[in-house]
C-alpha atoms as a printed R data frame, in Angstrom:
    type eleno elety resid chain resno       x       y       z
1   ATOM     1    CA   UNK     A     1 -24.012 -38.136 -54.047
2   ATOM     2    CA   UNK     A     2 -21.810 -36.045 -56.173
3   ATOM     3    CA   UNK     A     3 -21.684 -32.288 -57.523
4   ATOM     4    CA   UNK     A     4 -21.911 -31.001 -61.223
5   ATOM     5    CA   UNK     A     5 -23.308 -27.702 -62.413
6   ATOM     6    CA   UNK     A     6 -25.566 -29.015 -64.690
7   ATOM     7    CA   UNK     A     7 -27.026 -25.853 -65.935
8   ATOM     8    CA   UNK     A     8 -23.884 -23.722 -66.311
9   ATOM     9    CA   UNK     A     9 -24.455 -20.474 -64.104
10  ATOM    10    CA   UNK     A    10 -20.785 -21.087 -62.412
11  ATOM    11    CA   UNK     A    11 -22.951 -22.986 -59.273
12  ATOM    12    CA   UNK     A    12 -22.066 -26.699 -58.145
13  ATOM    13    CA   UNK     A    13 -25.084 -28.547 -58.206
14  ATOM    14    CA   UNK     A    14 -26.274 -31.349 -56.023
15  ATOM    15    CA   UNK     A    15 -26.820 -34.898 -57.494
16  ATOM    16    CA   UNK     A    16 -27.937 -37.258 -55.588
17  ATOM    17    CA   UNK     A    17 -29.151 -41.101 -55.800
18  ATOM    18    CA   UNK     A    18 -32.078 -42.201 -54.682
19  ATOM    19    CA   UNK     A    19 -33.085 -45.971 -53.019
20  ATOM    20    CA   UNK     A    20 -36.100 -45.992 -55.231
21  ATOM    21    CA   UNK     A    21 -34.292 -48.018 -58.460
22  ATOM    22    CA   UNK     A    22 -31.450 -46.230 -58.267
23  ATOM    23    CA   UNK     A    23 -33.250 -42.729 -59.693
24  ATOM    24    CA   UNK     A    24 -31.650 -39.326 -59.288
25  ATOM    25    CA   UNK     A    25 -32.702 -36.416 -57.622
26  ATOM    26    CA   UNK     A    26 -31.402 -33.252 -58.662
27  ATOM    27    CA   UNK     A    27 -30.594 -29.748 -56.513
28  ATOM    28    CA   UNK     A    28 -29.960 -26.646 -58.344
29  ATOM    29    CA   UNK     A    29 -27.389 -24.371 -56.568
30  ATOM    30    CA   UNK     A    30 -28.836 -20.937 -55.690
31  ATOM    31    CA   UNK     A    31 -25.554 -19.038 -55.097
32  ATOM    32    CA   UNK     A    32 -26.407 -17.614 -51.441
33  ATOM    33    CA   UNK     A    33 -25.865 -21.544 -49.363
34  ATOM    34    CA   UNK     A    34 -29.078 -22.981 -50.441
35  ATOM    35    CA   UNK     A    35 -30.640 -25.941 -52.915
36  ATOM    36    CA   UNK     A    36 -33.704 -25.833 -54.880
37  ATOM    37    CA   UNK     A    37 -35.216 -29.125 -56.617
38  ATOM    38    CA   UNK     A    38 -35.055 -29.247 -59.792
39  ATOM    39    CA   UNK     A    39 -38.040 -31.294 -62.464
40  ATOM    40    CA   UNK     A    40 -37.593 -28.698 -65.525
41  ATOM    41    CA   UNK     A    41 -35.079 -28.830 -68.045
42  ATOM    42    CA   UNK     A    42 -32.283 -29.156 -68.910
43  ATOM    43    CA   UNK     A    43 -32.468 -31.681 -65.438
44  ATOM    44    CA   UNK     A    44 -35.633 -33.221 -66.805
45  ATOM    45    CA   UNK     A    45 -33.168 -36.021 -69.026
46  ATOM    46    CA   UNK     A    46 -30.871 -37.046 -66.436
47  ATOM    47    CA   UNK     A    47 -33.550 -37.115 -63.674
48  ATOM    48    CA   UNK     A    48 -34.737 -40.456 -65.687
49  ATOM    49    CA   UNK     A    49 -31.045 -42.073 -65.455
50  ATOM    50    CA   UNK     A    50 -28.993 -43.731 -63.377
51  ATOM    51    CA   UNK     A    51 -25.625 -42.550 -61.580
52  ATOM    52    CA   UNK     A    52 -23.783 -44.875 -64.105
53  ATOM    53    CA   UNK     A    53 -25.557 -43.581 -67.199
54  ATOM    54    CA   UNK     A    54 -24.841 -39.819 -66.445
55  ATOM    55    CA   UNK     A    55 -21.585 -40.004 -65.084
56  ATOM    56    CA   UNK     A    56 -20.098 -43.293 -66.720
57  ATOM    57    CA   UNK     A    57 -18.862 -44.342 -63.593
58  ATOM    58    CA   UNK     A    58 -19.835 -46.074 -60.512
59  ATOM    59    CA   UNK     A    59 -19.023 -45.997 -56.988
60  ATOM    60    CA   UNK     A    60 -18.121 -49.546 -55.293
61  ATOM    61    CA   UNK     A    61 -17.733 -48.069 -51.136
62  ATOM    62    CA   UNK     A    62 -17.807 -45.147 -49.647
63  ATOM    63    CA   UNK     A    63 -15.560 -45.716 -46.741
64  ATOM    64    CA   UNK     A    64 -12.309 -44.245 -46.008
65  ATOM    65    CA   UNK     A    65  -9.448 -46.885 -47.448
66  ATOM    66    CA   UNK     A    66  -5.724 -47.302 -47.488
67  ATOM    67    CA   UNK     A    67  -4.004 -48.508 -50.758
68  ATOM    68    CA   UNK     A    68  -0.964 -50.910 -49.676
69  ATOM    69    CA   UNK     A    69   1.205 -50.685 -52.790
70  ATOM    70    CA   UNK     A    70   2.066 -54.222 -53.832
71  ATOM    71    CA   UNK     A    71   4.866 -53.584 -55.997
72  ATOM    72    CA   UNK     A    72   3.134 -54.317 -59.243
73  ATOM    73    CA   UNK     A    73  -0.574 -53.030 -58.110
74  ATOM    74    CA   UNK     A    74  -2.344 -51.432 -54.797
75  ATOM    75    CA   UNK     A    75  -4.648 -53.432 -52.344
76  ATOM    76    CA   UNK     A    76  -7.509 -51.392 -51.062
77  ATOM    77    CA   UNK     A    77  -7.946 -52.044 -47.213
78  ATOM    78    CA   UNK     A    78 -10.673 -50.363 -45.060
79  ATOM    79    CA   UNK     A    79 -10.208 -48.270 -42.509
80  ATOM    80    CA   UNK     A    80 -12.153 -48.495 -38.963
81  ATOM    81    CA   UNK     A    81 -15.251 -47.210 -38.417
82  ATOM    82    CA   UNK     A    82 -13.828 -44.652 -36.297
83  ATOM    83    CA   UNK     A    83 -12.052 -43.207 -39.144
84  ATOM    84    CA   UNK     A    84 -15.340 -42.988 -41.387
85  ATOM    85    CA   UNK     A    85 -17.354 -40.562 -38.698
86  ATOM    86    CA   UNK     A    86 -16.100 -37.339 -39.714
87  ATOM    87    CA   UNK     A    87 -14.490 -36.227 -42.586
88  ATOM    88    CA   UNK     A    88 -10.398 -36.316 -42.770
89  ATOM    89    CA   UNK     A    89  -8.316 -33.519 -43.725
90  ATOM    90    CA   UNK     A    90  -4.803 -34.361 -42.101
91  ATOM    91    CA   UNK     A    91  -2.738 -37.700 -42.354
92  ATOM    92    CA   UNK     A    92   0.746 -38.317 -40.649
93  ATOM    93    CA   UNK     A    93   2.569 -41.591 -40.963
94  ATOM    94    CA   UNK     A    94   4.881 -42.898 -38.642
95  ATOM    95    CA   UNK     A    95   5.562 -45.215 -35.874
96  ATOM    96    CA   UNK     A    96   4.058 -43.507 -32.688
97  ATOM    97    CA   UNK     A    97   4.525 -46.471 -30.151
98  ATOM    98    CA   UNK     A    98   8.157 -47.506 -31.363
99  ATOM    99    CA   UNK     A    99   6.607 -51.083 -32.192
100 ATOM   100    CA   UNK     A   100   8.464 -50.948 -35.351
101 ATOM   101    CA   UNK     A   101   5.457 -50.846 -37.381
102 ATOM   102    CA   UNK     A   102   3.977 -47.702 -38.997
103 ATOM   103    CA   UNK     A   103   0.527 -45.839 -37.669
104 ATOM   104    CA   UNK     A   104  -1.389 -43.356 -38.777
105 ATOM   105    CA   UNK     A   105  -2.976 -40.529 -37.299
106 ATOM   106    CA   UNK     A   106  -6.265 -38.647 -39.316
107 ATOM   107    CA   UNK     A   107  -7.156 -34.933 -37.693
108 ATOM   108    CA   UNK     A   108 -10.988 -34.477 -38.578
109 ATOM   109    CA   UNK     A   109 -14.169 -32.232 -38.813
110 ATOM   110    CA   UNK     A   110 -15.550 -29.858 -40.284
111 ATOM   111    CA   UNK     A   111 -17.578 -27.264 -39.114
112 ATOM   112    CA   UNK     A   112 -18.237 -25.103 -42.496
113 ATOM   113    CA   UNK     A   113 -21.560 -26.264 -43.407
114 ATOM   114    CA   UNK     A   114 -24.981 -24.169 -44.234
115 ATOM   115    CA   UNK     A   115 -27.114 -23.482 -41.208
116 ATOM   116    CA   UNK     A   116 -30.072 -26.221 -42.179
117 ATOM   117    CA   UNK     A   117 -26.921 -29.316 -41.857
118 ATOM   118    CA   UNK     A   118 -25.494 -30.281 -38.519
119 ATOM   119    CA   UNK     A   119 -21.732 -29.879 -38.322
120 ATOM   120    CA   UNK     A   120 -19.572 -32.614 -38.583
121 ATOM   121    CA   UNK     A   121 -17.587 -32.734 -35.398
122 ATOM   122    CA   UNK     A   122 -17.632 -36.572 -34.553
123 ATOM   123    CA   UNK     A   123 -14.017 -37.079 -34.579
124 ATOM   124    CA   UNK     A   124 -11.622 -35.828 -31.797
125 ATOM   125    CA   UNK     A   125  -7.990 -36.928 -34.147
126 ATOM   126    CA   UNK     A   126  -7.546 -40.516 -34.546
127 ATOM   127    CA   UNK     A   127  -4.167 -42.714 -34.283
128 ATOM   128    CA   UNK     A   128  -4.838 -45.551 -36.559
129 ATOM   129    CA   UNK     A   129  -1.986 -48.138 -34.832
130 ATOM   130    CA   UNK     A   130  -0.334 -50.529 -37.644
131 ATOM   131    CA   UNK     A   131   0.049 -54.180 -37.080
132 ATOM   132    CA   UNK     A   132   2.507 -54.500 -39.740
133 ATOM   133    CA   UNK     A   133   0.245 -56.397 -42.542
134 ATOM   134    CA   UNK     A   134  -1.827 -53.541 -43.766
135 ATOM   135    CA   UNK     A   135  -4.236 -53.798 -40.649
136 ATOM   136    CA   UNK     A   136  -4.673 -50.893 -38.413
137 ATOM   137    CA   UNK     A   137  -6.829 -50.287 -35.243
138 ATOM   138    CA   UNK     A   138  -8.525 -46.981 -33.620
139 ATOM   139    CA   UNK     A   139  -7.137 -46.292 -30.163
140 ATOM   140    CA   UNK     A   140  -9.407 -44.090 -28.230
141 ATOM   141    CA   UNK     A   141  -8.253 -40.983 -27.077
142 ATOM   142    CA   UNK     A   142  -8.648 -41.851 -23.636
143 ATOM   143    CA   UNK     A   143  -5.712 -44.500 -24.228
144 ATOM   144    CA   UNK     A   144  -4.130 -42.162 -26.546
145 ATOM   145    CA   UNK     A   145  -4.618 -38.871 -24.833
146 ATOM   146    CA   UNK     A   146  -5.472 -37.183 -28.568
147 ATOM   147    CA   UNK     A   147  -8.716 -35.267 -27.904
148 ATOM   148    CA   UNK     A   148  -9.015 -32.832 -30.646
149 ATOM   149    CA   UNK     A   149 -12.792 -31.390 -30.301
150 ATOM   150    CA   UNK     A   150 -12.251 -28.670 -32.794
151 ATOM   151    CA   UNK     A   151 -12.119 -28.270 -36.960
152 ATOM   152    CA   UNK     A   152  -8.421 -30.493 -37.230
153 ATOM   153    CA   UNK     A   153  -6.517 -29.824 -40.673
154 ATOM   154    CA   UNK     A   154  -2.822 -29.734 -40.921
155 ATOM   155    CA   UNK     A   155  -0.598 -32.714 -39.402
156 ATOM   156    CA   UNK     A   156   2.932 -33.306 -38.692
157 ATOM   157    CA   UNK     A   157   5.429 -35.162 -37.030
158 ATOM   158    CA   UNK     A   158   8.694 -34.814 -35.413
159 ATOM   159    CA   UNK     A   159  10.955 -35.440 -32.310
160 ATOM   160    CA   UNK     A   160  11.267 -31.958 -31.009
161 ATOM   161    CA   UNK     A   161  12.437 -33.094 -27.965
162 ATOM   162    CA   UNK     A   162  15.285 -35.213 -29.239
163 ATOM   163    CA   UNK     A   163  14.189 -38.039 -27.199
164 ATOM   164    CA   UNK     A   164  13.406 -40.672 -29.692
165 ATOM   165    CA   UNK     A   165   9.349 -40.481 -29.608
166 ATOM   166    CA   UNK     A   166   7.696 -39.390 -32.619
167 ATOM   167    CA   UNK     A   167   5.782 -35.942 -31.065
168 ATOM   168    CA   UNK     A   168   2.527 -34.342 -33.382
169 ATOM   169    CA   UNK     A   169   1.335 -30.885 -34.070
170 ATOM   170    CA   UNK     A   170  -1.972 -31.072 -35.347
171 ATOM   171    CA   UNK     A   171  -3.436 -27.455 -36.985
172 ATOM   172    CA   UNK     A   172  -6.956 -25.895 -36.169
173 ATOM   173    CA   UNK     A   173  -9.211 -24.032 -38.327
174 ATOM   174    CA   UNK     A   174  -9.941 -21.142 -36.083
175 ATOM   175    CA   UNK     A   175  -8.560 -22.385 -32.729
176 ATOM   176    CA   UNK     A   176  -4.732 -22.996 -31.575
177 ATOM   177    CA   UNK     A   177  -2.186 -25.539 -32.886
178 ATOM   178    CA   UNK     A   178  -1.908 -28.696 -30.748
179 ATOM   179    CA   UNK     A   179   1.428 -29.971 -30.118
180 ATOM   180    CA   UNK     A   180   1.585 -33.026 -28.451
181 ATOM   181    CA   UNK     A   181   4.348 -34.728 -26.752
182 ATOM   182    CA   UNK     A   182   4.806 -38.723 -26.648
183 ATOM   183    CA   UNK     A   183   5.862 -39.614 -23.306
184 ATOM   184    CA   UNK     A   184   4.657 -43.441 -24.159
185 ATOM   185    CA   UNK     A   185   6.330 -45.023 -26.621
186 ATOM   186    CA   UNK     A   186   9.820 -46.728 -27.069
187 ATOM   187    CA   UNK     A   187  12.231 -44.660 -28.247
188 ATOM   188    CA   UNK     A   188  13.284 -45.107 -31.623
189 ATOM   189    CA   UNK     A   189  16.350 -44.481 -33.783
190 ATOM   190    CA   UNK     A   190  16.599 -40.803 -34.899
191 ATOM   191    CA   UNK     A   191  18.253 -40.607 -38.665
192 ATOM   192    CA   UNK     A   192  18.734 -37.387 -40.330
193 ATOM   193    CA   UNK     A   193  20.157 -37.597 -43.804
194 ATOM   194    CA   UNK     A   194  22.943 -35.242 -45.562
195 ATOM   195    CA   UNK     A   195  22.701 -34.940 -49.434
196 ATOM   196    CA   UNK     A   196  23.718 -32.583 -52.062
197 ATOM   197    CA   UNK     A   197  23.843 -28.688 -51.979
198 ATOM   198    CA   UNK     A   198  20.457 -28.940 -54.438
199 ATOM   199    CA   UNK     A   199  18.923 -31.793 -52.252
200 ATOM   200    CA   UNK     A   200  20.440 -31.014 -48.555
201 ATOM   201    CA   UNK     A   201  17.545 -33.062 -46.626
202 ATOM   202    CA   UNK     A   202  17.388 -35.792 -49.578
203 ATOM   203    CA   UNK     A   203  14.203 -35.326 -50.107
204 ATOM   204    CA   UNK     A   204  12.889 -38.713 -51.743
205 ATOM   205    CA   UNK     A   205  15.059 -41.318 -50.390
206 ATOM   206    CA   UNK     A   206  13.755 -44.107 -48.929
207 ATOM   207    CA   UNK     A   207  15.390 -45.200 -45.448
208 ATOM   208    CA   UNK     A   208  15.159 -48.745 -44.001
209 ATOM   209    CA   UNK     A   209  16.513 -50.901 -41.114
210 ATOM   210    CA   UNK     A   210  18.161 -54.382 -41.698
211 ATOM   211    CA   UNK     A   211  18.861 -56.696 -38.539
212 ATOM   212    CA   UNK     A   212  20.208 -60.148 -38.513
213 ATOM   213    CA   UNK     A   213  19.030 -62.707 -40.560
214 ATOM   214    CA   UNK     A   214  18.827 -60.436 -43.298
215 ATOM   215    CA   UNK     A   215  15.348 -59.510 -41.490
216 ATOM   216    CA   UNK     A   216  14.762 -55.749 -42.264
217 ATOM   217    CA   UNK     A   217  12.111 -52.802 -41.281
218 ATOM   218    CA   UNK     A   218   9.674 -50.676 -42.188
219 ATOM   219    CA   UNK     A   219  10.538 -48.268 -45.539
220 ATOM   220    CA   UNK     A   220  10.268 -44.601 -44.718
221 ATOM   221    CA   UNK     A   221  10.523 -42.103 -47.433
222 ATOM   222    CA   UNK     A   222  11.778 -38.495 -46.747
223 ATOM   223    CA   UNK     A   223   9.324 -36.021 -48.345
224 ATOM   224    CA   UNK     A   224   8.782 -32.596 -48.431
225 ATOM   225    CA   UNK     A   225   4.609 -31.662 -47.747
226 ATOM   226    CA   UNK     A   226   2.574 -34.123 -47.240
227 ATOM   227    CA   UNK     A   227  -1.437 -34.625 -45.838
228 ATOM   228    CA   UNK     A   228  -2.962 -30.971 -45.620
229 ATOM   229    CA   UNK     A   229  -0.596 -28.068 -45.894
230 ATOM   230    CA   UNK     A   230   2.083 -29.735 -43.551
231 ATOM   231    CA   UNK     A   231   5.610 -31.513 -43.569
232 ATOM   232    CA   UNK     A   232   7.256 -33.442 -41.229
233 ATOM   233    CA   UNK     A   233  10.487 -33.299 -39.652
234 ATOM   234    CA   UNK     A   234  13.524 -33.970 -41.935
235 ATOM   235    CA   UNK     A   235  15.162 -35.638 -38.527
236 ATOM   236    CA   UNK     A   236  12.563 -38.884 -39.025
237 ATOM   237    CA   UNK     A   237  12.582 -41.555 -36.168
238 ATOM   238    CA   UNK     A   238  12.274 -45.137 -36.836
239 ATOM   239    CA   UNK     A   239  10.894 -48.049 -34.854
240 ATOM   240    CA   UNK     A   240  13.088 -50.665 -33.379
241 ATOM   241    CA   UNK     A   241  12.380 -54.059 -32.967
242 ATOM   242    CA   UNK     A   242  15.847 -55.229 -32.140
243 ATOM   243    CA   UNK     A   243  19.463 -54.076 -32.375
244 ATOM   244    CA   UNK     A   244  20.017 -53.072 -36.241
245 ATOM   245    CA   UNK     A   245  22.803 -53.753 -37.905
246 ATOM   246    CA   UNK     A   246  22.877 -51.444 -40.621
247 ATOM   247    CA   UNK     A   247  21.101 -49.220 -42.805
248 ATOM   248    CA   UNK     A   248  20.057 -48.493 -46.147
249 ATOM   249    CA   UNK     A   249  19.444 -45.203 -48.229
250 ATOM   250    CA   UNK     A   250  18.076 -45.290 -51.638
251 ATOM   251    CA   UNK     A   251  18.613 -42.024 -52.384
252 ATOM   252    CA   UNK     A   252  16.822 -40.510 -55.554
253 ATOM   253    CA   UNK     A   253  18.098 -40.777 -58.555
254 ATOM   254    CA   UNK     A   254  18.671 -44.562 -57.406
255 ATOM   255    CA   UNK     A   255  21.779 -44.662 -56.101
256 ATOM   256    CA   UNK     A   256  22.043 -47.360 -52.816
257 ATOM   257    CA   UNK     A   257  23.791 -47.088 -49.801
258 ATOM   258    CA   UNK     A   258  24.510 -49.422 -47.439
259 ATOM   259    CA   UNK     A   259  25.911 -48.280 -43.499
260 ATOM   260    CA   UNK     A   260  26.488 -49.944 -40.288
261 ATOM   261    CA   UNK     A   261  24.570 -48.802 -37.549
262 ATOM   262    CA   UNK     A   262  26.800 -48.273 -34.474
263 ATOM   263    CA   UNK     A   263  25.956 -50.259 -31.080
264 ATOM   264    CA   UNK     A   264  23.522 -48.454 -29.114
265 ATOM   265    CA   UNK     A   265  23.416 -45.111 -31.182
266 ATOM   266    CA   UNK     A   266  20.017 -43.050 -30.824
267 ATOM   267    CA   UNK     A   267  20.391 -40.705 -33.734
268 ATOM   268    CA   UNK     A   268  23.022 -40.805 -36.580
269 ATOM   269    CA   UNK     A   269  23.996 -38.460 -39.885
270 ATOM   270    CA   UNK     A   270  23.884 -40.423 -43.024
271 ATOM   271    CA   UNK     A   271  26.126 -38.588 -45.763
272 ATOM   272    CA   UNK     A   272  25.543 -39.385 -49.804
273 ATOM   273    CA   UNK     A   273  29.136 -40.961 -49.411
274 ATOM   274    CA   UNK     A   274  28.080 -43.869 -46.762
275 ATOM   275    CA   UNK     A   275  29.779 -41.344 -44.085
276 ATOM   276    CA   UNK     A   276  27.580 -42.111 -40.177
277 ATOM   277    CA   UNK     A   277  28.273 -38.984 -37.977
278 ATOM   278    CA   UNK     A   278  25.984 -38.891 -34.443
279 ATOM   279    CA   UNK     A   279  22.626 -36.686 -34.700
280 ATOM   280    CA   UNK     A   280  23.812 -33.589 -32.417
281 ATOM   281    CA   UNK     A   281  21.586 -33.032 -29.499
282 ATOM   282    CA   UNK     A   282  20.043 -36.462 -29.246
283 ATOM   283    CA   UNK     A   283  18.849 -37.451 -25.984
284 ATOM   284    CA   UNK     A   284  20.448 -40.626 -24.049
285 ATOM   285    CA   UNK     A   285  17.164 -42.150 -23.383
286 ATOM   286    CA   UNK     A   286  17.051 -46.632 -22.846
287 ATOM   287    CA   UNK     A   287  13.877 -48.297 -24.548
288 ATOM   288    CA   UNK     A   288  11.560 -49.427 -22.057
């Protein structure tokens, strides 16, 4: 199914494929919500085509992917089928139960549809958890206590508590913003970084973990925006799994940095010099 005003009026019409050798049925757009077959011209010619023919293109799935970038190329992945019953409009990534690996979490629905189409209000916001290899699993939101029953769109995260748990604040259409607290996970390592005057937050370095045995963590990048009209904290929180001996910034414009990470710290300053101050107002808080 795809949309394409076909006749020029300014409209979006409907195009949709048939299961009856692959034959298209075409909707014009009446301007007031509503679709009205089309068998006249100018639909008459592409009515007798296939998708492929009209378009040029094809499409191989319609489920909701990830794209693990593979340094050279991206691997397509699906998603669970939890993640394909309603549509998505938020995504946050981080690592919500401090396993060291990075989750996701999807807010969903929409409610916006023309009176003859049922609403689509499957989804309650999903946590996608991360094994580490690209895989990810639904956790239900009786595990998870995310129950989002409304139209979900904007989705952020951050540690406003200072305790070491990534938190999320998940937007409505129409209805109150969600914040919700983790009291579950294992308390990561909070890492704010200090750049230049332009770029105070560093906006586009990449921040990772190293621990013995040269073993080292998850990438996070420091952006500014990201999923639907949100942005997450510039304090970002990473997973441990172990006591880290140092970290690395790769701050843009390319430049690397290399710092220890002190014993037991909780939250540290990073400077564009390699300087580690402690993250004021951190909360002393052991991994369980």
């Amino acid at each position: 199914m795809t949309w394409f005003d076909f006749n020029g009026d300014g409209w979006e019409d409907l195009l949709i494929g048939t299961g009856r050798g692959g034959r298209l049925a075409v909707f014009r757009n009446d301007g007031q919500g509503g679709f009205i077959p089309q068998r006249a011209k100018p639909f008459e010619v592409p009515a007798q085509r296939d998708l492929t023919t009209v378009l040029g293109w094809q499409a191989n799935s319609t489920n909701r992917v990830i794209f693990l970038n593979r340094g050279d190329h991206f691997e397509a992945g699906p998603l669970p089928v939890e993640a394909q019953w309603s549509p998505v409009f938020g995504i946050a990534v981080g690592d919500l139960d401090g396993d060291g690996n990075e989750d996701v979490f999807v807010s969903q629905n929409f409610f916006g549809v023309p009176s003859a189409t049922s609403r689509y209000d499957a989804g309650r916001g999903l946590w996608l958890k991360g094994n580490g290899r690209g895989g990810f699993v639904a956790v239900s939101g009786d595990e998870s206590g995310l129950e989002i029953d409304g139209e979900g769109r904007g989705a952020a995260l951050c540690d406003y508590d200072h305790d070491g748990r990534l938190d999320l604040a998940v937007g409505q259409n129409g209805s109150a913003t969600k914040l919700y607290r983790n009291v579950g996970g294992i308390p990561g390592l909070r890492v704010r970084l200090n750049g230049t005057p332009e770029n105070p937050l560093g906006v586009g370095a990449v921040i990772r973990l190293l621990y013995a045995n040269g073993r080292s963590g998850r990438a996070r990048e420091v952006h500014a925006g990201g999923g639907y009209w949100s942005q997450d904290s510039a304090v970002t929180v990473l997973g441990l799994s172990g006591e880290p001996e140092a970290l690395t910034v790769k701050w843009p414009g390319g430049a690397d940095v290399r710092v220890p990470v002190p014993r037991g710290a909780r939250g540290i300053v990073v400077g564009l010099d390699g300087k580690v101050d402690p993250l004021p107002g951190t909360r002393k808080i052991p991994p369980h």
